CSV table of C-alpha atoms in Angstrom, one decimal:
chain,number,residue,atom,x,y,z
F,145,MET,CA,180.5,-73.8,-5.4
F,146,ARG,CA,179.4,-73.7,-1.8
F,147,LEU,CA,176.0,-75.4,-1.5
F,148,PHE,CA,175.0,-74.9,2.0
F,149,GLY,CA,176.0,-72.4,4.4
F,150,LEU,CA,177.6,-73.1,7.8
F,151,ARG,CA,173.9,-72.3,9.6
F,152,THR,CA,172.2,-74.9,7.2
F,153,ARG,CA,174.7,-77.7,7.8
F,154,LEU,CA,174.4,-77.3,11.7
F,155,LEU,CA,170.7,-77.4,11.4
F,156,LEU,CA,171.1,-80.3,9.0
F,157,ALA,CA,173.5,-82.2,11.5
F,158,PHE,CA,171.4,-81.6,14.5
F,159,ALA,CA,168.3,-82.6,12.8
F,160,LEU,CA,169.8,-85.8,11.3
F,161,LEU,CA,171.2,-86.4,14.8
F,162,SER,CA,167.8,-85.9,16.4
F,163,VAL,CA,166.2,-88.0,14.0
F,164,VAL,CA,168.4,-90.6,14.4
F,165,THR,CA,168.8,-90.8,18.2
F,166,ALA,CA,164.8,-90.3,18.5
F,167,ALA,CA,164.7,-93.2,16.0
F,168,ALA,CA,166.9,-95.7,17.5
F,169,VAL,CA,165.4,-94.8,21.1
F,170,ALA,CA,161.9,-95.0,19.9
F,171,GLY,CA,162.4,-98.1,17.6
F,172,VAL,CA,163.9,-100.1,20.5
F,173,SER,CA,161.3,-99.0,23.1
F,174,TYR,CA,158.4,-99.7,20.5
F,175,VAL,CA,160.0,-103.3,20.0
F,176,GLN,CA,160.5,-103.9,23.6
F,177,ALA,CA,157.1,-102.9,24.4
F,178,ARG,CA,155.4,-104.5,21.5
F,179,ASN,CA,157.0,-107.7,22.4
F,180,LEU,CA,156.1,-107.2,26.2
F,181,VAL,CA,152.4,-106.8,25.2
F,182,LEU,CA,152.4,-109.5,22.8
F,183,GLN,CA,154.1,-112.0,25.3
F,184,GLN,CA,151.8,-110.9,28.4
F,185,SER,CA,148.7,-111.8,26.0
F,186,GLN,CA,150.3,-115.1,24.8
F,187,ASP,CA,151.5,-116.1,28.3
F,188,ALA,CA,147.5,-114.9,29.7
F,189,SER,CA,145.8,-117.0,26.9
F,190,VAL,CA,148.1,-120.0,27.5
F,191,ARG,CA,147.6,-119.7,31.2
F,192,ALA,CA,144.1,-119.5,31.3
F,193,THR,CA,143.7,-122.2,28.8
F,194,THR,CA,145.7,-124.6,30.7
F,195,THR,CA,144.2,-123.7,33.5
F,196,ARG,CA,140.4,-124.2,32.7
F,197,LEU,CA,141.3,-127.6,30.8
F,198,GLU,CA,142.8,-128.9,34.2
F,199,ALA,CA,139.2,-128.5,35.8
F,200,LEU,CA,138.4,-131.3,33.3
F,201,TYR,CA,140.1,-133.9,35.1
F,202,PRO,CA,139.6,-137.1,35.5
F,203,LEU,CA,138.2,-137.3,31.8
F,204,ARG,CA,134.9,-138.9,32.3
F,205,ASN,CA,135.4,-140.6,28.5
F,206,PRO,CA,139.0,-141.2,27.0
F,207,ALA,CA,137.6,-141.1,23.8
F,208,PRO,CA,134.9,-138.4,23.8
F,209,GLY,CA,132.4,-137.5,20.9
F,210,PRO,CA,131.3,-134.6,19.4
F,211,ALA,CA,129.0,-133.6,22.2
F,212,GLU,CA,131.8,-134.3,24.6
F,213,LEU,CA,134.4,-132.2,22.8
F,214,GLY,CA,131.9,-129.3,22.5
F,215,GLU,CA,131.6,-129.4,26.8
F,216,ILE,CA,135.4,-129.2,26.7
F,217,ALA,CA,135.1,-126.3,24.2
F,218,ASP,CA,132.9,-124.4,26.3
F,219,VAL,CA,134.8,-124.9,29.4
F,220,VAL,CA,137.9,-122.9,27.5
F,221,ARG,CA,135.8,-120.5,26.1
F,222,ASP,CA,135.1,-116.9,26.9
F,223,ARG,CA,134.1,-113.9,25.2
F,224,ASN,CA,137.3,-113.1,23.8
F,225,THR,CA,138.4,-116.6,22.6
F,226,SER,CA,137.0,-119.0,20.0
F,227,VAL,CA,137.6,-122.6,20.6
F,228,VAL,CA,137.5,-126.1,19.0
F,229,ALA,CA,138.3,-129.4,20.7
F,230,PHE,CA,139.8,-132.4,18.4
F,231,TYR,CA,139.8,-136.0,18.8
F,232,GLY,CA,141.1,-137.8,16.1
F,233,GLU,CA,138.9,-136.7,13.2
F,234,GLU,CA,136.0,-135.9,15.6
F,235,HIS,CA,135.7,-132.2,16.7
F,236,SER,CA,133.6,-129.7,18.4
F,237,ARG,CA,131.5,-127.0,16.7
F,238,ALA,CA,134.1,-124.4,15.4
F,239,ASP,CA,133.5,-120.6,15.7
F,240,PHE,CA,136.2,-120.0,13.5
F,241,PRO,CA,137.4,-121.3,10.0
F,242,LEU,CA,139.6,-124.5,10.7
F,243,GLU,CA,142.0,-123.2,8.2
F,244,LEU,CA,143.1,-120.4,10.6
F,245,ILE,CA,144.9,-123.4,12.3
F,246,PRO,CA,148.5,-123.6,10.8
F,247,ALA,CA,149.2,-127.3,9.9
F,248,ASP,CA,152.7,-127.1,11.7
F,249,LEU,CA,150.9,-125.9,14.7
F,250,ARG,CA,149.0,-128.9,14.8
F,251,TRP,CA,152.0,-131.0,14.2
F,252,GLU,CA,153.7,-129.8,17.4
F,253,VAL,CA,150.5,-130.4,19.2
F,254,ASP,CA,150.4,-133.9,18.1
F,255,ARG,CA,153.6,-134.4,19.5
F,256,GLY,CA,152.3,-133.3,23.0
F,257,ARG,CA,153.6,-129.7,23.1
F,258,ILE,CA,151.6,-126.4,23.9
F,259,VAL,CA,152.3,-124.0,21.1
F,260,TRP,CA,151.1,-120.7,19.7
F,261,GLN,CA,151.4,-118.4,16.9
F,262,ARG,CA,150.1,-115.0,15.5
F,263,ILE,CA,148.7,-114.7,12.4
F,264,ARG,CA,146.7,-111.8,10.5
F,265,PRO,CA,143.9,-113.5,8.4
F,266,HIS,CA,142.2,-110.7,6.4
F,267,GLY,CA,144.5,-108.2,8.0
F,268,VAL,CA,143.4,-109.0,11.8
F,269,PRO,CA,145.8,-110.0,14.2
F,270,VAL,CA,144.9,-113.2,16.2
F,271,LEU,CA,146.7,-115.6,18.7
F,272,VAL,CA,146.2,-119.3,17.8
F,273,THR,CA,147.0,-121.7,20.6
F,274,GLY,CA,147.2,-125.1,20.7
F,275,VAL,CA,147.1,-127.1,23.8
F,276,PRO,CA,147.1,-131.2,24.2
F,277,LEU,CA,145.4,-132.9,27.3
F,278,LEU,CA,147.7,-135.0,28.9
F,279,ILE,CA,147.1,-138.3,30.9
F,280,VAL,CA,149.2,-139.7,33.8
F,281,HIS,CA,149.5,-143.4,33.2
F,282,PRO,CA,149.7,-145.4,36.5
F,283,ASP,CA,153.5,-146.2,35.7
F,284,GLY,CA,154.1,-142.5,36.1
F,285,SER,CA,154.5,-141.6,32.5
F,286,VAL,CA,152.6,-138.5,30.9
F,287,ARG,CA,151.2,-139.4,27.5
F,288,PRO,CA,148.7,-137.5,24.9
F,289,SER,CA,144.9,-138.4,25.4
F,290,GLY,CA,144.4,-137.5,21.8
F,291,ILE,CA,142.4,-134.5,22.8
F,292,GLN,CA,143.4,-131.2,21.4
F,293,VAL,CA,142.1,-127.9,22.2
F,294,TYR,CA,142.8,-124.9,19.8
F,295,THR,CA,142.1,-121.6,20.8
F,296,VAL,CA,142.0,-118.0,18.6
F,297,ARG,CA,142.1,-114.8,20.5
F,298,ASP,CA,141.5,-111.7,19.0
F,299,LEU,CA,144.5,-109.5,19.4
F,300,MET,CA,142.9,-105.8,18.3
F,301,ALA,CA,143.0,-104.6,21.8
F,302,GLU,CA,146.8,-105.3,21.9
F,303,GLN,CA,147.3,-104.1,18.4
F,304,GLU,CA,145.6,-100.6,19.3
F,305,SER,CA,147.7,-100.4,22.2
F,306,ILE,CA,150.7,-100.8,20.1
F,307,ASP,CA,149.4,-98.4,17.5
F,308,GLN,CA,149.1,-96.1,20.4
F,309,LEU,CA,152.9,-96.8,21.6
F,310,ALA,CA,154.0,-96.0,17.9
F,311,ASN,CA,152.1,-92.9,17.5
F,312,ARG,CA,153.5,-91.5,20.9
F,313,SER,CA,157.1,-92.7,19.6
F,314,TRP,CA,156.4,-90.6,16.4
F,315,ILE,CA,155.3,-87.6,18.4
F,316,LEU,CA,158.3,-88.0,20.5
F,317,GLY,CA,160.5,-88.1,17.3
F,318,GLY,CA,158.8,-85.0,16.3
F,319,VAL,CA,159.2,-83.0,19.6
F,320,ALA,CA,162.9,-84.1,19.6
F,321,LEU,CA,163.4,-83.0,16.4
F,322,GLY,CA,161.8,-79.7,16.9
F,323,LEU,CA,163.9,-79.5,20.0
F,324,ALA,CA,167.1,-80.4,17.6
F,325,ILE,CA,166.0,-77.3,15.4
F,326,VAL,CA,165.9,-74.9,18.5
F,327,LEU,CA,169.1,-76.1,19.7
F,328,ALA,CA,170.8,-76.0,16.3
F,329,LEU,CA,169.6,-72.7,15.9
F,330,LEU,CA,170.8,-71.5,19.2
F,331,ALA,CA,174.1,-73.3,18.4
F,332,ALA,CA,174.4,-71.8,15.3
F,333,ARG,CA,173.7,-68.1,16.4
F,334,GLY,CA,176.4,-68.6,18.9
F,335,VAL,CA,179.0,-69.9,16.5
F,336,LEU,CA,178.1,-67.8,13.7
F,337,ARG,CA,178.0,-64.2,15.5
F,338,PRO,CA,181.8,-64.3,15.8
F,339,VAL,CA,182.2,-65.9,12.5
F,340,ARG,CA,180.0,-63.0,11.0
F,341,GLU,CA,182.0,-60.2,13.5
F,342,LEU,CA,185.1,-61.8,11.9
F,343,SER,CA,183.9,-61.5,8.2
F,344,ASP,CA,182.6,-57.8,8.6
F,345,ALA,CA,186.0,-56.7,10.3
F,346,ALA,CA,188.2,-58.5,7.7
F,347,GLN,CA,186.1,-56.5,5.0
F,348,ARG,CA,186.8,-53.2,6.8
F,349,LEU,CA,190.3,-54.0,7.4
F,350,GLY,CA,190.5,-54.9,3.4
F,351,GLY,CA,188.9,-51.6,2.8
F,352,GLY,CA,191.5,-49.6,4.6
F,353,ASP,CA,190.0,-49.2,8.0
F,354,LEU,CA,193.1,-50.5,9.9
F,355,GLU,CA,191.8,-49.5,13.3
F,356,THR,CA,189.5,-52.3,12.8
F,357,ARG,CA,189.5,-54.6,16.0
F,358,ILE,CA,186.8,-57.3,16.7
F,359,SER,CA,185.5,-58.0,20.7
F,360,VAL,CA,186.9,-61.1,22.2
F,361,ARG,CA,184.4,-63.3,24.4
F,362,GLY,CA,185.6,-66.2,26.4
F,363,ASN,CA,188.6,-68.7,25.8
F,364,ASP,CA,187.2,-71.0,23.0
F,365,GLU,CA,188.7,-71.3,19.6
F,366,LEU,CA,186.7,-68.6,18.7
F,367,ALA,CA,187.8,-66.4,20.9
F,368,GLN,CA,191.5,-67.6,19.8
F,369,VAL,CA,190.9,-66.4,16.5
F,370,ALA,CA,189.5,-63.2,17.2
F,371,ARG,CA,192.7,-62.8,19.1
F,372,THR,CA,194.8,-63.6,16.3
F,373,PHE,CA,193.0,-61.2,13.9
F,374,ASN,CA,193.3,-58.4,16.4
F,375,ASP,CA,196.9,-59.2,16.7
F,376,THR,CA,197.3,-59.3,13.1
F,377,ALA,CA,195.5,-56.4,12.5
F,378,ALA,CA,197.7,-54.3,15.2
F,379,GLU,CA,200.8,-55.6,13.4
F,380,LEU,CA,199.3,-54.8,9.7
F,381,GLU,CA,198.3,-51.3,10.8
F,382,ARG,CA,201.9,-50.8,12.7
F,383,HIS,CA,203.8,-51.5,9.4
F,384,VAL,CA,201.4,-49.8,7.2
F,385,THR,CA,201.6,-46.6,9.3
F,386,GLN,CA,205.6,-47.1,8.8
F,387,LEU,CA,204.9,-47.7,5.2
F,388,ARG,CA,203.0,-44.6,4.9
F,389,GLU,CA,205.5,-42.3,6.9
F,390,MET,CA,208.2,-43.8,4.7
F,391,LYS,CA,206.2,-42.7,1.5
F,392,ALA,CA,205.8,-39.3,3.0
F,393,GLU,CA,209.1,-38.6,3.7
F,394,ALA,CA,210.3,-39.7,0.2
F,395,GLN,CA,207.8,-37.6,-1.4
F,396,ARG,CA,208.9,-34.8,1.1
F,397,PHE,CA,212.5,-35.5,0.0
F,398,VAL,CA,211.3,-35.3,-3.8
F,399,ALA,CA,209.6,-32.4,-3.2
F,400,ASP,CA,212.3,-30.5,-1.4
F,401,VAL,CA,215.1,-31.7,-3.5
F,402,SER,CA,213.1,-30.5,-6.7
F,403,HIS,CA,212.3,-27.1,-5.6
F,404,GLU,CA,216.0,-26.8,-4.1
F,405,LEU,CA,217.2,-27.8,-7.8
F,406,ARG,CA,214.9,-25.0,-9.5
F,407,THR,CA,216.8,-22.1,-8.1
F,408,PRO,CA,220.2,-23.1,-9.6
F,409,LEU,CA,218.7,-24.5,-12.8
F,410,ALA,CA,217.1,-21.2,-13.3
F,411,ALA,CA,220.2,-19.7,-13.0
F,412,VAL,CA,222.2,-22.0,-15.2
F,413,THR,CA,219.8,-22.1,-17.9
F,414,PRO,CA,220.7,-18.6,-19.4
F,415,VAL,CA,224.1,-19.8,-19.5
F,416,THR,CA,223.5,-22.9,-21.2
F,417,ASP,CA,221.4,-20.6,-24.0
F,418,ILE,CA,224.6,-18.8,-24.4
F,419,LEU,CA,226.7,-21.9,-24.8
F,420,ASP,CA,224.4,-23.3,-27.5
F,421,GLU,CA,224.9,-20.1,-29.3
F,422,ASP,CA,228.5,-20.0,-29.2
F,423,ALA,CA,229.1,-23.9,-29.5
F,424,ASP,CA,229.3,-23.7,-33.7
F,425,ARG,CA,232.4,-21.0,-32.9
F,426,LEU,CA,234.3,-23.0,-30.5
F,427,PRO,CA,236.7,-25.6,-31.4
F,428,ASP,CA,235.1,-29.0,-32.0
F,429,GLU,CA,236.3,-30.7,-28.7
F,430,LEU,CA,234.7,-27.5,-26.7
F,431,GLY,CA,231.6,-27.2,-29.0
F,432,ALA,CA,230.7,-30.7,-28.3
F,433,ALA,CA,231.1,-30.3,-24.5
F,434,ALA,CA,229.3,-27.3,-24.8
F,435,ARG,CA,226.1,-28.7,-26.4
F,436,LEU,CA,226.6,-31.9,-24.1
F,437,VAL,CA,226.5,-30.0,-21.0
F,438,SER,CA,223.5,-28.0,-22.6
F,439,GLN,CA,221.7,-30.8,-23.1
F,440,GLU,CA,221.9,-32.3,-19.7
F,441,ILE,CA,220.9,-29.2,-18.4
F,442,HIS,CA,217.9,-29.3,-20.2
F,443,ASN,CA,217.2,-32.8,-19.5
F,444,LEU,CA,217.8,-31.9,-15.5
F,445,GLY,CA,215.2,-29.3,-15.8
F,446,ARG,CA,212.8,-31.3,-17.5
F,447,LEU,CA,213.3,-34.2,-14.9
F,448,VAL,CA,212.9,-31.4,-11.9
F,449,ASN,CA,209.7,-30.2,-13.4
F,450,ASP,CA,208.3,-33.6,-13.7
F,451,LEU,CA,209.2,-34.5,-10.5
F,452,ILE,CA,207.5,-31.3,-9.1
F,453,GLU,CA,204.5,-32.6,-11.2
F,454,ILE,CA,204.5,-35.9,-9.4
F,455,SER,CA,205.0,-34.6,-5.8
F,456,ARG,CA,201.8,-32.3,-6.7
F,457,PHE,CA,199.7,-35.6,-7.4
F,458,ASP,CA,201.2,-37.6,-4.7
F,459,SER,CA,200.1,-34.8,-2.2
F,460,GLY,CA,196.8,-34.1,-3.6
F,461,THR,CA,197.4,-30.3,-4.3
F,462,ALA,CA,196.8,-30.9,-8.3
F,463,ALA,CA,194.0,-29.2,-9.4
F,464,LEU,CA,191.9,-28.6,-12.8
F,465,THR,CA,191.5,-25.3,-14.6
F,466,LEU,CA,188.5,-26.3,-16.5
F,467,ASP,CA,187.3,-24.8,-19.6
F,468,GLU,CA,184.8,-26.1,-22.4
F,469,VAL,CA,187.0,-26.4,-25.7
F,470,ASP,CA,187.0,-27.8,-28.8
F,471,LEU,CA,189.2,-30.8,-28.6
F,472,ALA,CA,190.2,-30.8,-32.0
F,473,ALA,CA,191.2,-27.4,-32.3
F,474,LEU,CA,193.4,-28.0,-28.7
F,475,VAL,CA,195.0,-31.2,-30.5
F,476,ARG,CA,195.6,-29.2,-33.7
F,477,ALA,CA,197.4,-26.5,-31.6
F,478,THR,CA,199.6,-29.2,-29.4
F,479,LEU,CA,200.7,-30.8,-32.9
F,480,ARG,CA,201.3,-27.0,-34.6
F,481,THR,CA,203.1,-25.7,-31.5
F,482,ARG,CA,205.6,-28.5,-31.5
F,483,GLY,CA,205.9,-28.5,-35.1
F,484,TRP,CA,204.3,-32.1,-35.7
F,485,SER,CA,201.5,-31.0,-38.0
F,486,ASP,CA,203.4,-32.1,-41.0
F,487,GLN,CA,204.7,-35.6,-39.4
F,488,VAL,CA,200.9,-36.7,-38.0
F,489,GLU,CA,198.0,-38.1,-40.0
F,490,ALA,CA,195.2,-36.3,-38.1
F,491,ASP,CA,191.6,-37.3,-38.2
F,492,LEU,CA,190.1,-34.6,-35.6
F,493,PRO,CA,186.3,-33.7,-36.0
F,494,GLU,CA,184.8,-31.0,-33.8
F,495,VAL,CA,184.1,-32.3,-30.2
F,496,THR,CA,183.6,-29.8,-27.3
F,497,ALA,CA,183.9,-31.0,-23.8
F,498,VAL,CA,184.7,-29.5,-20.4
F,499,VAL,CA,188.6,-30.3,-19.7
F,500,ASP,CA,191.6,-28.6,-18.6
F,501,PRO,CA,193.3,-27.7,-21.6
F,502,ARG,CA,197.0,-27.4,-20.4
F,503,ARG,CA,196.9,-30.6,-19.0
F,504,VAL,CA,195.4,-32.5,-22.0
F,505,ASP,CA,197.8,-30.9,-24.1
F,506,VAL,CA,200.8,-32.5,-22.0
F,507,VAL,CA,199.2,-35.9,-22.6
F,508,VAL,CA,198.8,-35.5,-26.1
F,509,ALA,CA,202.3,-33.9,-26.5
F,510,ASN,CA,203.8,-36.9,-24.6
F,511,LEU,CA,202.0,-39.2,-26.6
F,512,VAL,CA,202.7,-38.0,-29.8
F,513,GLY,CA,206.3,-37.1,-28.9
F,514,ASN,CA,206.7,-41.0,-28.0
F,515,ALA,CA,205.1,-42.2,-31.1
F,516,LEU,CA,207.7,-40.1,-33.3
F,517,ARG,CA,210.5,-40.9,-31.2
F,518,HIS,CA,210.0,-44.6,-30.4
F,519,GLY,CA,207.5,-46.0,-33.1
F,520,ALA,CA,207.6,-45.4,-36.9
F,521,ALA,CA,205.8,-43.4,-39.4
F,522,PRO,CA,202.9,-43.1,-40.2
F,523,VAL,CA,201.6,-41.6,-36.7
F,524,SER,CA,197.9,-40.9,-36.7
F,525,VAL,CA,196.2,-39.1,-34.2
F,526,ARG,CA,192.1,-39.8,-34.0
F,527,LEU,CA,189.5,-38.0,-32.3
F,528,ARG,CA,186.2,-39.5,-31.2
F,529,ALA,CA,183.3,-38.8,-29.0
F,530,ASP,CA,180.0,-40.1,-27.6
F,531,GLN,CA,177.5,-38.3,-25.6
F,532,ASP,CA,179.7,-39.2,-22.3
F,533,TRP,CA,183.1,-39.8,-23.6
F,534,ALA,CA,185.7,-38.2,-25.5
F,535,SER,CA,188.9,-40.2,-26.7
F,536,VAL,CA,192.4,-39.4,-28.3
F,537,GLU,CA,193.8,-42.5,-29.9
F,538,VAL,CA,197.6,-41.8,-30.8
F,539,ARG,CA,198.9,-44.6,-33.2
F,540,ASP,CA,202.0,-45.3,-34.6
F,541,SER,CA,203.5,-48.2,-37.4
F,542,GLY,CA,206.3,-49.2,-35.4
F,543,PRO,CA,207.1,-52.8,-33.8
F,544,GLY,CA,204.7,-52.0,-30.8
F,545,LEU,CA,205.5,-52.7,-27.4
F,546,ASP,CA,207.0,-55.9,-26.0
F,547,PRO,CA,204.0,-58.0,-24.1
F,548,GLU,CA,206.5,-57.7,-20.9
F,549,VAL,CA,206.6,-54.2,-21.1
F,550,LEU,CA,203.4,-53.4,-21.8
F,551,PRO,CA,201.8,-53.6,-18.2
F,552,HIS,CA,204.5,-51.4,-16.8
F,553,VAL,CA,204.3,-48.9,-19.3
F,554,PHE,CA,202.8,-46.2,-16.8
F,555,SER,CA,205.3,-47.2,-14.3
F,556,ARG,CA,207.6,-44.4,-12.8
F,557,PHE,CA,210.9,-44.6,-13.9
F,558,TYR,CA,210.3,-47.7,-15.7
F,559,LYS,CA,212.6,-48.8,-18.6
F,560,ALA,CA,212.1,-51.2,-20.8
F,561,ASP,CA,215.8,-51.6,-21.6
F,562,VAL,CA,217.2,-52.6,-17.9
F,563,ALA,CA,220.8,-52.0,-19.7
F,564,ARG,CA,219.8,-48.3,-20.5
F,565,THR,CA,221.0,-46.1,-17.8
F,566,ARG,CA,220.7,-43.1,-19.6
F,567,SER,CA,217.9,-41.8,-21.8
F,568,GLU,CA,216.4,-38.5,-23.1
F,569,GLY,CA,213.2,-38.6,-21.1
F,570,SER,CA,212.9,-38.7,-17.4
F,571,GLY,CA,210.8,-42.0,-17.3
F,572,LEU,CA,207.9,-40.1,-15.7
F,573,GLY,CA,206.2,-38.9,-18.9
F,574,LEU,CA,203.4,-41.7,-19.2
F,575,ALA,CA,203.0,-41.8,-15.5
F,576,ILE,CA,202.1,-37.8,-15.5
F,577,ALA,CA,200.2,-38.1,-18.3
F,578,ARG,CA,198.1,-40.8,-16.6
F,579,GLU,CA,197.6,-38.9,-13.7
F,580,ASN,CA,196.6,-36.1,-15.7
F,581,ALA,CA,193.9,-38.2,-17.5
F,582,ALA,CA,192.7,-39.3,-14.0
F,583,LEU,CA,192.3,-35.7,-12.6
F,584,HIS,CA,189.5,-35.4,-14.9
F,585,SER,CA,186.1,-36.6,-13.3
F,586,ASP,CA,182.6,-35.9,-13.8
F,587,GLY,CA,181.7,-37.6,-10.5
F,588,GLU,CA,180.4,-40.7,-11.6
F,589,ARG,CA,183.4,-41.7,-14.5
F,590,ARG,CA,187.0,-40.8,-14.1
F,591,GLY,CA,189.6,-40.2,-16.9
F,592,ASP,CA,192.0,-43.0,-17.9
F,593,LEU,CA,194.9,-43.8,-20.4
F,594,PHE,CA,195.4,-47.3,-22.0
F,595,ALA,CA,198.1,-48.9,-24.0
F,596,ALA,CA,197.6,-51.6,-26.4
F,597,ASN,CA,199.2,-53.2,-29.4
F,598,ASP,CA,197.5,-53.0,-33.0
F,599,PRO,CA,197.3,-56.7,-34.6
F,600,ALA,CA,198.5,-55.3,-37.4
F,601,GLY,CA,201.6,-53.4,-36.0
F,602,GLY,CA,202.2,-50.3,-34.1
F,603,ALA,CA,201.4,-49.2,-30.4
F,604,VAL,CA,198.1,-47.7,-30.0
F,605,PHE,CA,197.9,-45.0,-26.6
F,606,THR,CA,194.3,-43.8,-25.8
F,607,LEU,CA,193.3,-41.0,-23.8
F,608,ARG,CA,189.5,-41.1,-22.6
F,609,LEU,CA,188.2,-38.2,-20.7
F,610,PRO,CA,184.5,-37.6,-19.6
F,611,ARG,CA,183.0,-35.0,-21.6
F,612,ARG,CA,181.8,-33.0,-18.7
F,613,ALA,CA,184.6,-32.9,-16.1
F,614,ARG,CA,184.0,-31.1,-12.7
F,615,ASP,CA,186.3,-29.1,-10.1
F,616,GLY,CA,187.9,-31.3,-7.5
F,617,GLY,CA,188.2,-34.2,-9.7
F,618,GLY,CA,191.6,-35.0,-8.6
F,619,GLU,CA,190.7,-35.3,-4.9
């Protein structure tokens, strides 16, 4: 099952690409800018602290007390910086809790290094810087004086700048996503329009419009597909036209031959009637030959009539002669006329319908005749109806139809036994019966003929007709 259409997949792909690209660019820019802002703040804090401490040299007292340490802190302190100065256990007045100074940072300062560290006490970012005061001895060596100055600088201004930068990154990502969606819609429109045209054209071609073609734009892959479709449609139209012409020629040939045979058959038929009457008075061999000739001429006449009927269906000239009749009386007349009334069990309640009586008679006669010839007794005919449909079911008690034969029983000239080259029938009876059923239509429903096997044994043929057929149903 298809979860997403091509348009949705394109939108998702563009959106994902935009989000990933914007996130990568904004993330890298954010990290670099953040590090730059913090680095500049750190460098400025360290430079300001060391520069101010340089103004204290030379130290008046190498072992200052709390008061002198307070003076040292005052030199470094400004409005954005809190300061505390240490000498051993002594320290100046602290503007902040001494716990803010990390132990590892003090350890590094004790070793004479200038160090700094960012911490977030109570969620507020601050920069803690530790600077040792160094003394140059007469031998040229530089040693810590033991005086240490620690500053705590508020980084809220820098944090606000970083937050603004992050917001701009989010805005940039949103704009990039919106632009990507717009580009995706444009791309999807450019890609899907020819695909949609191709789909519509394929549906029209499948519906029988063989002149369907699509416009070719550009020289890309979609244009090549369009050209291939047009070439295929043109070739298909050519082949179908040839097949239609061949079919029309074959139909005309069958119709012409059938009509041409009717005249000689009409002349020969009276002779066969005479042969039938005199066959019993002729010697055995001549009598058998006369009866064989008579039977073959009758079979040939039936075949010609069937071919003419088929040609009418193929040419669309077959028409209905409608009348409102009692189907039960019509079926009884079919059985009585052919002498089958005593051989068939009939269940025929009164049902009126608008049908062509002659064509219904042909269908019922064909079904009952086949059941009597190829099935086994008892053969039954049952009539049923509802508000819209009437059905005539013919059932026999024979072996039924072979499952391989069942799909082909209404095919023209189909023979269940391929070794059987001659048969009493023309092989067109069921095909003609189904065509006669299909002629009956009420505009919404069309008649049909169905074949099946009864699970209890025997073949079942069902003629189904709309009860109010209209003129022109076969068109």
